[in-house]
Amino acid sequence: MGISASGLVFFILLAVPCVYGAQTYTVDWALGKDYSSWATKNINVGDTIVFNYDSSSHQVAQVSKDDYSNCVSSNSIKTYNDGKTSIALKKSGPMYFICGTPGHCPGMQLQINVQDSSSSPTTPSTPTTTTPSSSTPSSTTPSGPSTKSTGAASGTCFNNMNGLAFGLCVVLGTLFVFMG
C-alpha cells in the first residue's frame, strides 16, 4: 500500500492553513486607561504592537525598567510621536513604554513580556473595545490587549473554526494518502 505523490501533495496543501500566524496587538494609548493586564499577556517574538493615540497630546517612549518605574522619558531607548506607532517585536524579554508628555506618567505606562516564539503557543485574548473616558484622568478604564491575526490562523490550530478545519484536513488528507 504505497502513498501516491498526488495524495501527499494534497494532504500538505490541506494542512498548510493550520499554521501559526504572527499577532498584532493594539493599544488604545490615552489617559484614564488601565494597562496593568498587559504585563501578564503572552506576546511572542514576531508579533507587533500598535499604539493608537492623539499625537498632539501623547507620545510613546520605550524606556528601561528603571525609567519606567520612575516615569523618566528623557533617557528613552526610542520615542515615537506619529499617532499610530507600530513596533515589530524582534527579541524576547520585557519591554517598557510610557507617555513622555509631562504629567501623563504614572498612568500611561505599559509593560509587556515578549516570549521567544519557540515557546509554547498562546491563545490570543478576545479583542476588547475601549472607549476613552470622558471623566478626569484619575479614573481608569480597563484597556486589555486587543488582537488581530496577521497570519493564516490565530494562535493555535484549535481556536474557533480552525479546530474543525484542522480535523477535516487530517481526515481527508489521510483518506487521500491511503486510498490514492
Coordinates of C-alpha atoms in Angstrom, one line a residue:
M1 CA 0.0 0.0 0.0
G2 CA 2.0 3.0 -1.3
I3 CA 1.5 6.6 -0.8
S4 CA 0.8 8.4 -4.1
A5 CA 2.6 11.7 -4.7
S6 CA -0.6 13.5 -5.6
G7 CA -2.2 12.3 -2.3
L8 CA 0.8 13.5 -0.3
V9 CA 0.7 16.9 -2.0
F10 CA -3.0 17.2 -1.4
F11 CA -2.6 16.4 2.3
I12 CA 0.1 19.0 2.7
L13 CA -2.0 21.6 0.9
L14 CA -4.9 20.9 3.2
A15 CA -2.7 21.2 6.3
V16 CA -1.0 24.4 5.3
P17 CA -3.7 26.8 6.5
C18 CA -3.2 25.5 10.0
V19 CA 0.0 27.4 10.7
Y20 CA 0.8 29.8 13.4
G21 CA 0.4 33.4 12.5
A22 CA 2.0 36.5 14.0
Q23 CA -0.4 38.6 16.1
T24 CA -0.9 42.3 16.1
Y25 CA -1.8 43.8 19.5
T26 CA -3.4 47.2 19.5
V27 CA -3.1 49.6 22.4
D28 CA -5.6 52.5 22.8
W29 CA -3.0 54.9 24.3
A30 CA -4.8 57.5 26.3
L31 CA -5.2 59.0 29.7
G32 CA -7.6 57.2 32.1
K33 CA -6.7 53.6 30.9
D34 CA -5.5 50.7 33.0
Y35 CA -2.6 49.0 31.2
S36 CA -1.7 46.6 34.1
S37 CA -3.1 43.5 32.3
W38 CA -0.6 43.8 29.5
A39 CA 2.3 42.6 31.9
T40 CA 0.7 39.1 32.1
K41 CA -0.2 38.8 28.4
N42 CA 1.9 36.2 26.5
I43 CA 3.3 38.1 23.5
N44 CA 5.7 36.4 21.1
V45 CA 8.8 37.4 19.1
G46 CA 7.5 38.2 15.6
D47 CA 4.3 39.8 16.9
T48 CA 3.6 43.5 16.5
I49 CA 2.3 46.0 19.0
V50 CA 0.5 49.1 17.6
F51 CA -0.2 52.2 19.7
N52 CA -3.1 54.4 18.6
Y53 CA -3.1 57.8 20.1
D54 CA -3.6 61.6 19.6
S55 CA -0.1 62.7 18.6
S56 CA -0.8 66.3 19.7
S57 CA -1.3 65.1 23.3
H58 CA 0.7 61.9 23.7
Q59 CA 3.8 60.1 22.6
V60 CA 5.2 56.6 23.2
A61 CA 8.6 56.3 24.8
Q62 CA 10.3 52.9 25.0
V63 CA 12.3 53.1 28.2
S64 CA 14.4 50.9 30.6
K65 CA 12.8 49.3 33.6
D66 CA 14.2 51.9 36.0
D67 CA 12.9 54.8 33.8
Y68 CA 9.6 53.0 33.6
S69 CA 9.4 52.8 37.4
N70 CA 10.4 56.4 37.8
C71 CA 8.5 57.9 34.8
V72 CA 11.6 59.2 33.1
S73 CA 11.3 59.7 29.4
S74 CA 14.5 61.8 28.8
N75 CA 16.6 58.6 28.6
S76 CA 14.3 56.8 26.3
I77 CA 15.5 54.0 24.0
K78 CA 13.2 55.3 21.3
T79 CA 10.4 57.9 21.2
Y80 CA 7.5 57.9 18.8
N81 CA 5.0 60.6 18.1
D82 CA 3.3 59.7 14.9
G83 CA -0.2 58.8 16.4
K84 CA -0.1 55.2 15.1
T85 CA 3.1 53.6 16.2
S86 CA 3.8 50.0 15.0
I87 CA 6.6 48.2 16.8
A88 CA 7.8 44.8 15.5
L89 CA 8.8 42.6 18.4
K90 CA 12.2 41.2 17.4
K91 CA 13.6 39.9 20.6
S92 CA 12.4 38.2 23.8
G93 CA 12.3 39.9 27.2
P94 CA 10.4 42.6 29.0
M95 CA 9.7 45.9 27.2
Y96 CA 8.6 49.1 28.9
F97 CA 6.6 52.1 27.5
I98 CA 5.5 55.3 29.0
C99 CA 3.9 58.5 27.6
G100 CA 6.6 61.2 27.5
T101 CA 4.2 64.1 27.9
P102 CA 4.7 65.7 31.4
G103 CA 2.1 64.5 33.9
H104 CA 0.9 61.5 31.9
C105 CA 3.1 59.1 33.8
P106 CA 2.3 57.5 36.2
G107 CA -0.8 56.2 34.5
M108 CA 0.2 55.9 30.8
Q109 CA 2.7 53.1 31.5
L110 CA 2.7 49.7 29.7
Q111 CA 4.9 46.7 30.3
I112 CA 4.9 43.7 28.0
N113 CA 6.8 40.4 28.3
V114 CA 7.9 39.1 24.9
Q115 CA 8.4 35.4 24.7
D116 CA 10.7 33.5 22.4
S117 CA 8.4 32.3 19.5
S118 CA 9.7 28.8 20.1
S119 CA 7.9 28.8 23.5
S120 CA 4.5 27.1 23.7
P121 CA 1.9 28.9 21.6
T122 CA -0.6 31.2 23.3
T123 CA -4.2 31.8 22.6
P124 CA -4.9 35.5 21.9
S125 CA -7.5 37.2 24.1
T126 CA -10.8 38.1 22.7
P127 CA -10.5 41.6 21.2
T128 CA -11.7 44.3 23.5
T129 CA -13.0 47.6 22.7
T130 CA -12.3 50.5 24.9
T131 CA -13.8 54.0 24.7
P132 CA -11.9 57.0 26.0
S133 CA -13.1 58.1 29.4
S134 CA -14.8 61.5 29.4
S135 CA -14.1 61.9 33.1
T136 CA -11.0 63.2 34.8
P137 CA -7.7 61.4 34.1
S138 CA -7.7 59.9 37.6
S139 CA -10.4 57.4 36.6
T140 CA -9.4 54.3 34.7
T141 CA -11.0 52.3 32.0
P142 CA -9.7 48.7 31.6
S143 CA -7.6 48.6 28.4
G144 CA -6.9 44.9 27.8
P145 CA -4.9 43.7 24.8
S146 CA -6.8 43.7 21.6
T147 CA -5.5 41.3 18.9
K148 CA -5.8 40.9 15.2
S149 CA -4.4 38.0 13.4
T150 CA -2.0 38.7 10.6
G151 CA -1.2 35.1 9.8
A152 CA -3.2 32.2 8.3
A153 CA -4.5 31.2 11.7
S154 CA -4.7 33.0 15.0
G155 CA -2.8 31.5 18.0
T156 CA -3.2 27.7 17.6
C157 CA -4.9 25.4 15.2
F158 CA -7.6 24.7 17.8
N159 CA -9.1 28.2 18.0
N160 CA -12.7 28.7 16.9
M161 CA -13.3 27.1 13.5
N162 CA -9.7 26.3 13.0
G163 CA -10.0 23.2 15.1
L164 CA -12.8 21.9 12.9
A165 CA -10.9 22.8 9.7
F166 CA -7.7 21.1 11.0
G167 CA -9.6 17.9 11.9
L168 CA -11.2 17.9 8.5
C169 CA -7.8 18.4 6.9
V170 CA -6.3 15.5 8.8
V171 CA -9.2 13.1 8.0
L172 CA -9.5 14.0 4.3
G173 CA -5.7 14.0 3.9
T174 CA -5.4 10.6 5.5
L175 CA -8.1 9.2 3.2
F176 CA -6.5 10.6 0.1
V177 CA -3.0 9.4 1.1
F178 CA -4.0 5.9 1.8
M179 CA -6.6 5.5 -0.9
G180 CA -4.7 7.4 -3.6

